[in-house]
């Protein structure tokens, strides 16, 4: 009688343990599916970027993916094997993938590509970014990539932003009158400093503004980024790619 009772107890314990183990396994599988469904949202916060290949000019990175699959004449291969087919000529590789250009940025010529809806070489959800920023010619491959967040996270460089309206505080080091125009307008040459380097701009102002703008004085500069281009946090890049809309004396309070 005692043996039967002990056997039943052991059986119950074993069944319970099996149930717990199966529950943990099922939960892990469910979590994995959920993670796959939310793949971009999770990794946009802490992106996983790994160097994949390189040649003498550029590096290729994978952004939040482990591999890129390519259909070459109905033969599925990974990106590394595909690069070998083109002897690591990355320009030829990109041209061969039959990608669609989504946008060309004004940062020097960075190009964002996407797989075509009716393409049969790469998945339509594949994004390829070919950098051209300050000598950076690296290439990024990813899927479901939020390129704005990717740039903000350091792709092709660092500290990019796309604010529509923004301000910066700079020092005007010198003011030079270039030309006195009609209607009490003046063409000035300003040398502006951000504590790192100088940039020289020309600006047409009215008489009131001319009286306000003085050398060795800090000012708040107001900018507009009409098309929300990605701009690097760099004084030259800001003045090159954004529109200066106003200048006021900086109030440190």
mmCIF file of C-alpha atoms in Angstrom:
data_model
loop_
_atom_site.group_PDB
_atom_site.id
_atom_site.type_symbol
_atom_site.label_atom_id
_atom_site.label_comp_id
_atom_site.label_asym_id
_atom_site.label_seq_id
_atom_site.Cartn_x
_atom_site.Cartn_y
_atom_site.Cartn_z
ATOM 1 C CA UNK A 1 0.000 0.000 0.000
ATOM 2 C CA UNK A 2 2.825 2.375 0.935
ATOM 3 C CA UNK A 3 4.646 1.499 -2.308
ATOM 4 C CA UNK A 4 1.576 2.406 -4.351
ATOM 5 C CA UNK A 5 1.216 5.720 -2.535
ATOM 6 C CA UNK A 6 4.905 6.543 -3.027
ATOM 7 C CA UNK A 7 4.636 5.633 -6.710
ATOM 8 C CA UNK A 8 1.641 7.929 -7.108
ATOM 9 C CA UNK A 9 3.462 10.775 -5.384
ATOM 10 C CA UNK A 10 6.520 10.327 -7.585
ATOM 11 C CA UNK A 11 4.308 10.206 -10.678
ATOM 12 C CA UNK A 12 2.573 13.439 -9.660
ATOM 13 C CA UNK A 13 5.934 15.128 -9.039
ATOM 14 C CA UNK A 14 7.267 13.981 -12.433
ATOM 15 C CA UNK A 15 4.110 15.152 -14.231
ATOM 16 C CA UNK A 16 4.339 18.502 -12.430
ATOM 17 C CA UNK A 17 8.000 18.955 -13.365
ATOM 18 C CA UNK A 18 7.321 18.011 -16.995
ATOM 19 C CA UNK A 19 4.461 20.507 -17.052
ATOM 20 C CA UNK A 20 6.671 23.270 -15.665
ATOM 21 C CA UNK A 21 9.445 22.510 -18.153
ATOM 22 C CA UNK A 22 6.996 22.459 -21.087
ATOM 23 C CA UNK A 23 5.498 25.722 -19.886
ATOM 24 C CA UNK A 24 8.911 27.395 -19.795
ATOM 25 C CA UNK A 25 9.748 26.082 -23.267
ATOM 26 C CA UNK A 26 6.429 27.282 -24.710
ATOM 27 C CA UNK A 27 6.885 30.671 -23.093
ATOM 28 C CA UNK A 28 10.363 31.009 -24.582
ATOM 29 C CA UNK A 29 9.054 30.081 -28.023
ATOM 30 C CA UNK A 30 6.213 32.577 -27.710
ATOM 31 C CA UNK A 31 8.635 35.278 -26.596
ATOM 32 C CA UNK A 32 10.859 34.513 -29.568
ATOM 33 C CA UNK A 33 7.946 34.922 -31.965
ATOM 34 C CA UNK A 34 6.935 38.162 -30.289
ATOM 35 C CA UNK A 35 10.507 39.426 -30.510
ATOM 36 C CA UNK A 36 10.602 38.586 -34.209
ATOM 37 C CA UNK A 37 7.339 40.466 -34.754
ATOM 38 C CA UNK A 38 8.703 43.511 -32.885
ATOM 39 C CA UNK A 39 12.216 43.140 -34.241
ATOM 40 C CA UNK A 40 12.692 46.699 -35.419
ATOM 41 C CA UNK A 41 11.117 48.350 -32.375
ATOM 42 C CA UNK A 42 13.402 46.450 -29.989
ATOM 43 C CA UNK A 43 16.643 47.017 -31.843
ATOM 44 C CA UNK A 44 15.996 50.602 -32.879
ATOM 45 C CA UNK A 45 16.590 51.392 -29.198
ATOM 46 C CA UNK A 46 19.847 49.453 -28.968
ATOM 47 C CA UNK A 47 20.814 48.581 -32.538
ATOM 48 C CA UNK A 48 22.981 45.577 -33.286
ATOM 49 C CA UNK A 49 25.523 46.532 -35.938
ATOM 50 C CA UNK A 50 28.245 44.108 -36.928
ATOM 51 C CA UNK A 51 31.045 44.384 -39.447
ATOM 52 C CA UNK A 52 30.460 41.789 -42.145
ATOM 53 C CA UNK A 53 33.015 42.352 -44.914
ATOM 54 C CA UNK A 54 35.457 44.927 -46.227
ATOM 55 C CA UNK A 55 37.525 45.901 -49.229
ATOM 56 C CA UNK A 56 40.170 48.596 -49.615
ATOM 57 C CA UNK A 57 37.573 51.389 -49.861
ATOM 58 C CA UNK A 58 34.603 50.435 -47.695
ATOM 59 C CA UNK A 59 33.208 48.216 -44.997
ATOM 60 C CA UNK A 60 29.898 46.380 -45.109
ATOM 61 C CA UNK A 61 27.811 46.219 -41.945
ATOM 62 C CA UNK A 62 24.703 44.213 -41.103
ATOM 63 C CA UNK A 63 22.129 46.251 -39.198
ATOM 64 C CA UNK A 64 19.887 44.162 -36.894
ATOM 65 C CA UNK A 65 20.151 41.061 -39.064
ATOM 66 C CA UNK A 66 22.390 38.000 -38.981
ATOM 67 C CA UNK A 67 22.481 37.411 -42.735
ATOM 68 C CA UNK A 68 21.126 38.694 -46.034
ATOM 69 C CA UNK A 69 19.817 36.086 -48.454
ATOM 70 C CA UNK A 70 20.111 36.666 -52.193
ATOM 71 C CA UNK A 71 18.382 34.813 -55.012
ATOM 72 C CA UNK A 72 20.896 34.379 -57.806
ATOM 73 C CA UNK A 73 19.289 32.598 -60.754
ATOM 74 C CA UNK A 74 16.987 30.640 -58.404
ATOM 75 C CA UNK A 75 19.981 29.747 -56.265
ATOM 76 C CA UNK A 76 19.665 31.101 -52.706
ATOM 77 C CA UNK A 77 23.003 32.250 -51.312
ATOM 78 C CA UNK A 78 24.209 34.446 -48.472
ATOM 79 C CA UNK A 79 25.627 37.913 -49.010
ATOM 80 C CA UNK A 80 29.220 36.825 -48.428
ATOM 81 C CA UNK A 81 29.106 34.329 -51.295
ATOM 82 C CA UNK A 82 27.427 36.936 -53.480
ATOM 83 C CA UNK A 83 30.234 39.416 -52.779
ATOM 84 C CA UNK A 84 32.729 36.797 -53.926
ATOM 85 C CA UNK A 85 30.937 36.494 -57.267
ATOM 86 C CA UNK A 86 31.691 40.154 -57.899
ATOM 87 C CA UNK A 87 35.236 39.987 -56.519
ATOM 88 C CA UNK A 88 34.250 42.311 -53.643
ATOM 89 C CA UNK A 89 33.473 45.205 -55.975
ATOM 90 C CA UNK A 90 30.726 46.716 -53.864
ATOM 91 C CA UNK A 91 29.494 49.152 -56.525
ATOM 92 C CA UNK A 92 28.916 46.249 -58.895
ATOM 93 C CA UNK A 93 27.180 44.304 -56.136
ATOM 94 C CA UNK A 94 24.703 47.102 -55.402
ATOM 95 C CA UNK A 95 24.039 47.714 -59.098
ATOM 96 C CA UNK A 96 23.367 44.018 -59.646
ATOM 97 C CA UNK A 97 20.766 43.763 -56.870
ATOM 98 C CA UNK A 98 18.138 45.705 -58.854
ATOM 99 C CA UNK A 99 17.332 47.953 -55.906
ATOM 100 C CA UNK A 100 15.069 50.987 -55.878
ATOM 101 C CA UNK A 101 16.535 54.346 -54.827
ATOM 102 C CA UNK A 102 14.388 55.768 -52.037
ATOM 103 C CA UNK A 103 16.371 58.928 -51.361
ATOM 104 C CA UNK A 104 19.683 60.650 -52.001
ATOM 105 C CA UNK A 105 20.730 62.757 -49.023
ATOM 106 C CA UNK A 106 22.389 66.166 -49.118
ATOM 107 C CA UNK A 107 25.176 65.053 -46.799
ATOM 108 C CA UNK A 108 27.596 64.402 -49.630
ATOM 109 C CA UNK A 109 25.598 61.829 -51.551
ATOM 110 C CA UNK A 110 24.472 59.051 -49.192
ATOM 111 C CA UNK A 111 21.932 56.852 -51.028
ATOM 112 C CA UNK A 112 19.146 54.831 -49.410
ATOM 113 C CA UNK A 113 17.957 51.801 -51.406
ATOM 114 C CA UNK A 114 15.067 49.397 -50.888
ATOM 115 C CA UNK A 115 14.227 46.038 -52.372
ATOM 116 C CA UNK A 116 11.548 46.290 -55.050
ATOM 117 C CA UNK A 117 8.023 45.005 -54.457
ATOM 118 C CA UNK A 118 8.273 42.896 -57.602
ATOM 119 C CA UNK A 119 11.982 42.157 -57.275
ATOM 120 C CA UNK A 120 13.241 38.599 -57.125
ATOM 121 C CA UNK A 121 16.871 39.113 -56.066
ATOM 122 C CA UNK A 122 16.451 40.415 -52.521
ATOM 123 C CA UNK A 123 13.501 40.585 -50.176
ATOM 124 C CA UNK A 124 11.427 43.751 -50.625
ATOM 125 C CA UNK A 125 11.991 44.540 -46.929
ATOM 126 C CA UNK A 126 15.768 44.794 -47.394
ATOM 127 C CA UNK A 127 17.263 48.269 -47.019
ATOM 128 C CA UNK A 128 20.742 49.155 -48.272
ATOM 129 C CA UNK A 129 22.457 52.405 -47.297
ATOM 130 C CA UNK A 130 25.522 53.483 -49.248
ATOM 131 C CA UNK A 131 27.266 56.187 -47.207
ATOM 132 C CA UNK A 132 29.044 59.200 -48.614
ATOM 133 C CA UNK A 133 29.722 61.457 -45.627
ATOM 134 C CA UNK A 134 33.095 63.075 -45.002
ATOM 135 C CA UNK A 135 34.961 60.246 -46.684
ATOM 136 C CA UNK A 136 32.828 57.528 -45.105
ATOM 137 C CA UNK A 137 31.842 55.141 -47.914
ATOM 138 C CA UNK A 138 30.616 52.245 -45.803
ATOM 139 C CA UNK A 139 27.539 50.199 -46.752
ATOM 140 C CA UNK A 140 24.787 48.922 -44.463
ATOM 141 C CA UNK A 141 22.387 46.062 -45.127
ATOM 142 C CA UNK A 142 19.301 45.563 -42.962
ATOM 143 C CA UNK A 143 15.650 44.567 -42.957
ATOM 144 C CA UNK A 144 12.719 46.687 -41.795
ATOM 145 C CA UNK A 145 15.277 49.414 -41.099
ATOM 146 C CA UNK A 146 14.156 52.778 -39.734
ATOM 147 C CA UNK A 147 16.862 54.786 -41.476
ATOM 148 C CA UNK A 148 16.241 57.992 -39.514
ATOM 149 C CA UNK A 149 16.877 56.205 -36.211
ATOM 150 C CA UNK A 150 19.768 54.319 -37.759
ATOM 151 C CA UNK A 151 21.481 57.581 -38.746
ATOM 152 C CA UNK A 152 20.816 59.008 -35.299
ATOM 153 C CA UNK A 153 22.403 55.878 -33.832
ATOM 154 C CA UNK A 154 25.602 56.473 -35.771
ATOM 155 C CA UNK A 155 25.198 54.958 -39.233
ATOM 156 C CA UNK A 156 27.492 56.719 -41.756
ATOM 157 C CA UNK A 157 28.724 58.986 -38.967
ATOM 158 C CA UNK A 158 27.356 60.310 -35.693
ATOM 159 C CA UNK A 159 25.063 62.934 -34.208
ATOM 160 C CA UNK A 160 22.637 63.342 -37.087
ATOM 161 C CA UNK A 161 19.291 65.031 -36.502
ATOM 162 C CA UNK A 162 16.300 66.008 -38.664
ATOM 163 C CA UNK A 163 14.495 68.685 -36.617
ATOM 164 C CA UNK A 164 12.235 70.954 -38.675
ATOM 165 C CA UNK A 165 13.003 74.057 -36.585
ATOM 166 C CA UNK A 166 15.945 74.398 -34.205
ATOM 167 C CA UNK A 167 18.279 76.939 -32.620
ATOM 168 C CA UNK A 168 21.998 77.052 -31.898
ATOM 169 C CA UNK A 169 24.085 79.515 -29.887
ATOM 170 C CA UNK A 170 27.207 80.736 -31.679
ATOM 171 C CA UNK A 171 29.754 83.513 -31.281
ATOM 172 C CA UNK A 172 30.051 86.084 -34.061
ATOM 173 C CA UNK A 173 33.803 86.728 -34.186
ATOM 174 C CA UNK A 174 33.818 89.412 -36.862
ATOM 175 C CA UNK A 175 31.434 91.500 -38.957
ATOM 176 C CA UNK A 176 32.416 92.982 -42.304
ATOM 177 C CA UNK A 177 30.274 95.253 -44.485
ATOM 178 C CA UNK A 178 30.510 94.002 -48.057
ATOM 179 C CA UNK A 179 27.950 96.181 -49.787
ATOM 180 C CA UNK A 180 25.300 98.810 -49.049
ATOM 181 C CA UNK A 181 22.165 97.947 -51.014
ATOM 182 C CA UNK A 182 18.945 99.784 -51.845
ATOM 183 C CA UNK A 183 16.081 100.180 -49.344
ATOM 184 C CA UNK A 184 18.439 100.380 -46.341
ATOM 185 C CA UNK A 185 19.702 96.835 -46.822
ATOM 186 C CA UNK A 186 23.279 95.751 -46.132
ATOM 187 C CA UNK A 187 25.295 92.762 -47.216
ATOM 188 C CA UNK A 188 27.456 91.507 -44.341
ATOM 189 C CA UNK A 189 30.154 88.889 -44.043
ATOM 190 C CA UNK A 190 30.017 87.140 -40.681
ATOM 191 C CA UNK A 191 32.644 84.842 -39.171
ATOM 192 C CA UNK A 192 30.843 82.530 -36.725
ATOM 193 C CA UNK A 193 32.376 80.166 -34.178
ATOM 194 C CA UNK A 194 30.935 77.196 -32.233
ATOM 195 C CA UNK A 195 33.955 76.754 -29.899
ATOM 196 C CA UNK A 196 35.385 74.241 -32.384
ATOM 197 C CA UNK A 197 35.824 75.985 -35.704
ATOM 198 C CA UNK A 198 34.815 79.016 -37.755
ATOM 199 C CA UNK A 199 32.384 79.275 -40.605
ATOM 200 C CA UNK A 200 32.052 82.293 -42.878
ATOM 201 C CA UNK A 201 28.630 83.333 -44.208
ATOM 202 C CA UNK A 202 27.161 86.265 -46.095
ATOM 203 C CA UNK A 203 23.823 87.706 -45.034
ATOM 204 C CA UNK A 204 21.624 90.599 -46.178
ATOM 205 C CA UNK A 205 20.109 92.491 -43.241
ATOM 206 C CA UNK A 206 18.104 95.638 -42.617
ATOM 207 C CA UNK A 207 19.426 98.651 -40.723
ATOM 208 C CA UNK A 208 18.032 97.555 -37.347
ATOM 209 C CA UNK A 209 19.670 94.140 -37.642
ATOM 210 C CA UNK A 210 22.938 95.741 -38.728
ATOM 211 C CA UNK A 211 22.978 97.771 -35.491
ATOM 212 C CA UNK A 212 22.369 94.636 -33.396
ATOM 213 C CA UNK A 213 24.990 92.380 -34.988
ATOM 214 C CA UNK A 214 28.358 93.053 -33.370
ATOM 215 C CA UNK A 215 31.703 91.253 -33.252
ATOM 216 C CA UNK A 216 32.642 89.156 -30.200
ATOM 217 C CA UNK A 217 29.016 88.727 -29.160
ATOM 218 C CA UNK A 218 27.025 85.509 -28.686
ATOM 219 C CA UNK A 219 23.760 85.138 -30.619
ATOM 220 C CA UNK A 220 20.959 82.619 -30.858
ATOM 221 C CA UNK A 221 20.632 81.476 -34.475
ATOM 222 C CA UNK A 222 17.252 80.248 -35.713
ATOM 223 C CA UNK A 223 17.196 77.604 -38.448
ATOM 224 C CA UNK A 224 14.642 75.742 -40.541
ATOM 225 C CA UNK A 225 15.211 72.299 -42.026
ATOM 226 C CA UNK A 226 12.413 72.495 -44.593
ATOM 227 C CA UNK A 227 12.680 68.944 -45.967
ATOM 228 C CA UNK A 228 13.814 67.379 -42.666
ATOM 229 C CA UNK A 229 17.106 66.351 -44.185
ATOM 230 C CA UNK A 230 19.546 64.542 -41.916
ATOM 231 C CA UNK A 231 22.027 67.124 -40.700
ATOM 232 C CA UNK A 232 25.218 66.389 -38.842
ATOM 233 C CA UNK A 233 25.828 68.249 -35.585
ATOM 234 C CA UNK A 234 28.524 70.358 -37.177
ATOM 235 C CA UNK A 235 28.483 74.121 -37.739
ATOM 236 C CA UNK A 236 29.476 73.820 -41.405
ATOM 237 C CA UNK A 237 26.887 71.147 -42.092
ATOM 238 C CA UNK A 238 24.161 73.141 -40.337
ATOM 239 C CA UNK A 239 24.782 76.315 -42.343
ATOM 240 C CA UNK A 240 25.122 74.300 -45.546
ATOM 241 C CA UNK A 241 21.938 72.227 -45.241
ATOM 242 C CA UNK A 242 19.556 74.340 -43.141
ATOM 243 C CA UNK A 243 18.065 77.795 -43.752
ATOM 244 C CA UNK A 244 19.024 80.580 -41.350
ATOM 245 C CA UNK A 245 15.811 82.458 -40.511
ATOM 246 C CA UNK A 246 16.901 84.847 -37.748
ATOM 247 C CA UNK A 247 19.533 86.003 -35.263
ATOM 248 C CA UNK A 248 18.930 87.484 -31.799
ATOM 249 C CA UNK A 249 21.297 88.420 -28.998
ATOM 250 C CA UNK A 250 21.838 85.446 -26.714
ATOM 251 C CA UNK A 251 20.339 85.839 -23.263
ATOM 252 C CA UNK A 252 22.221 83.608 -20.830
ATOM 253 C CA UNK A 253 19.330 83.743 -18.350
#
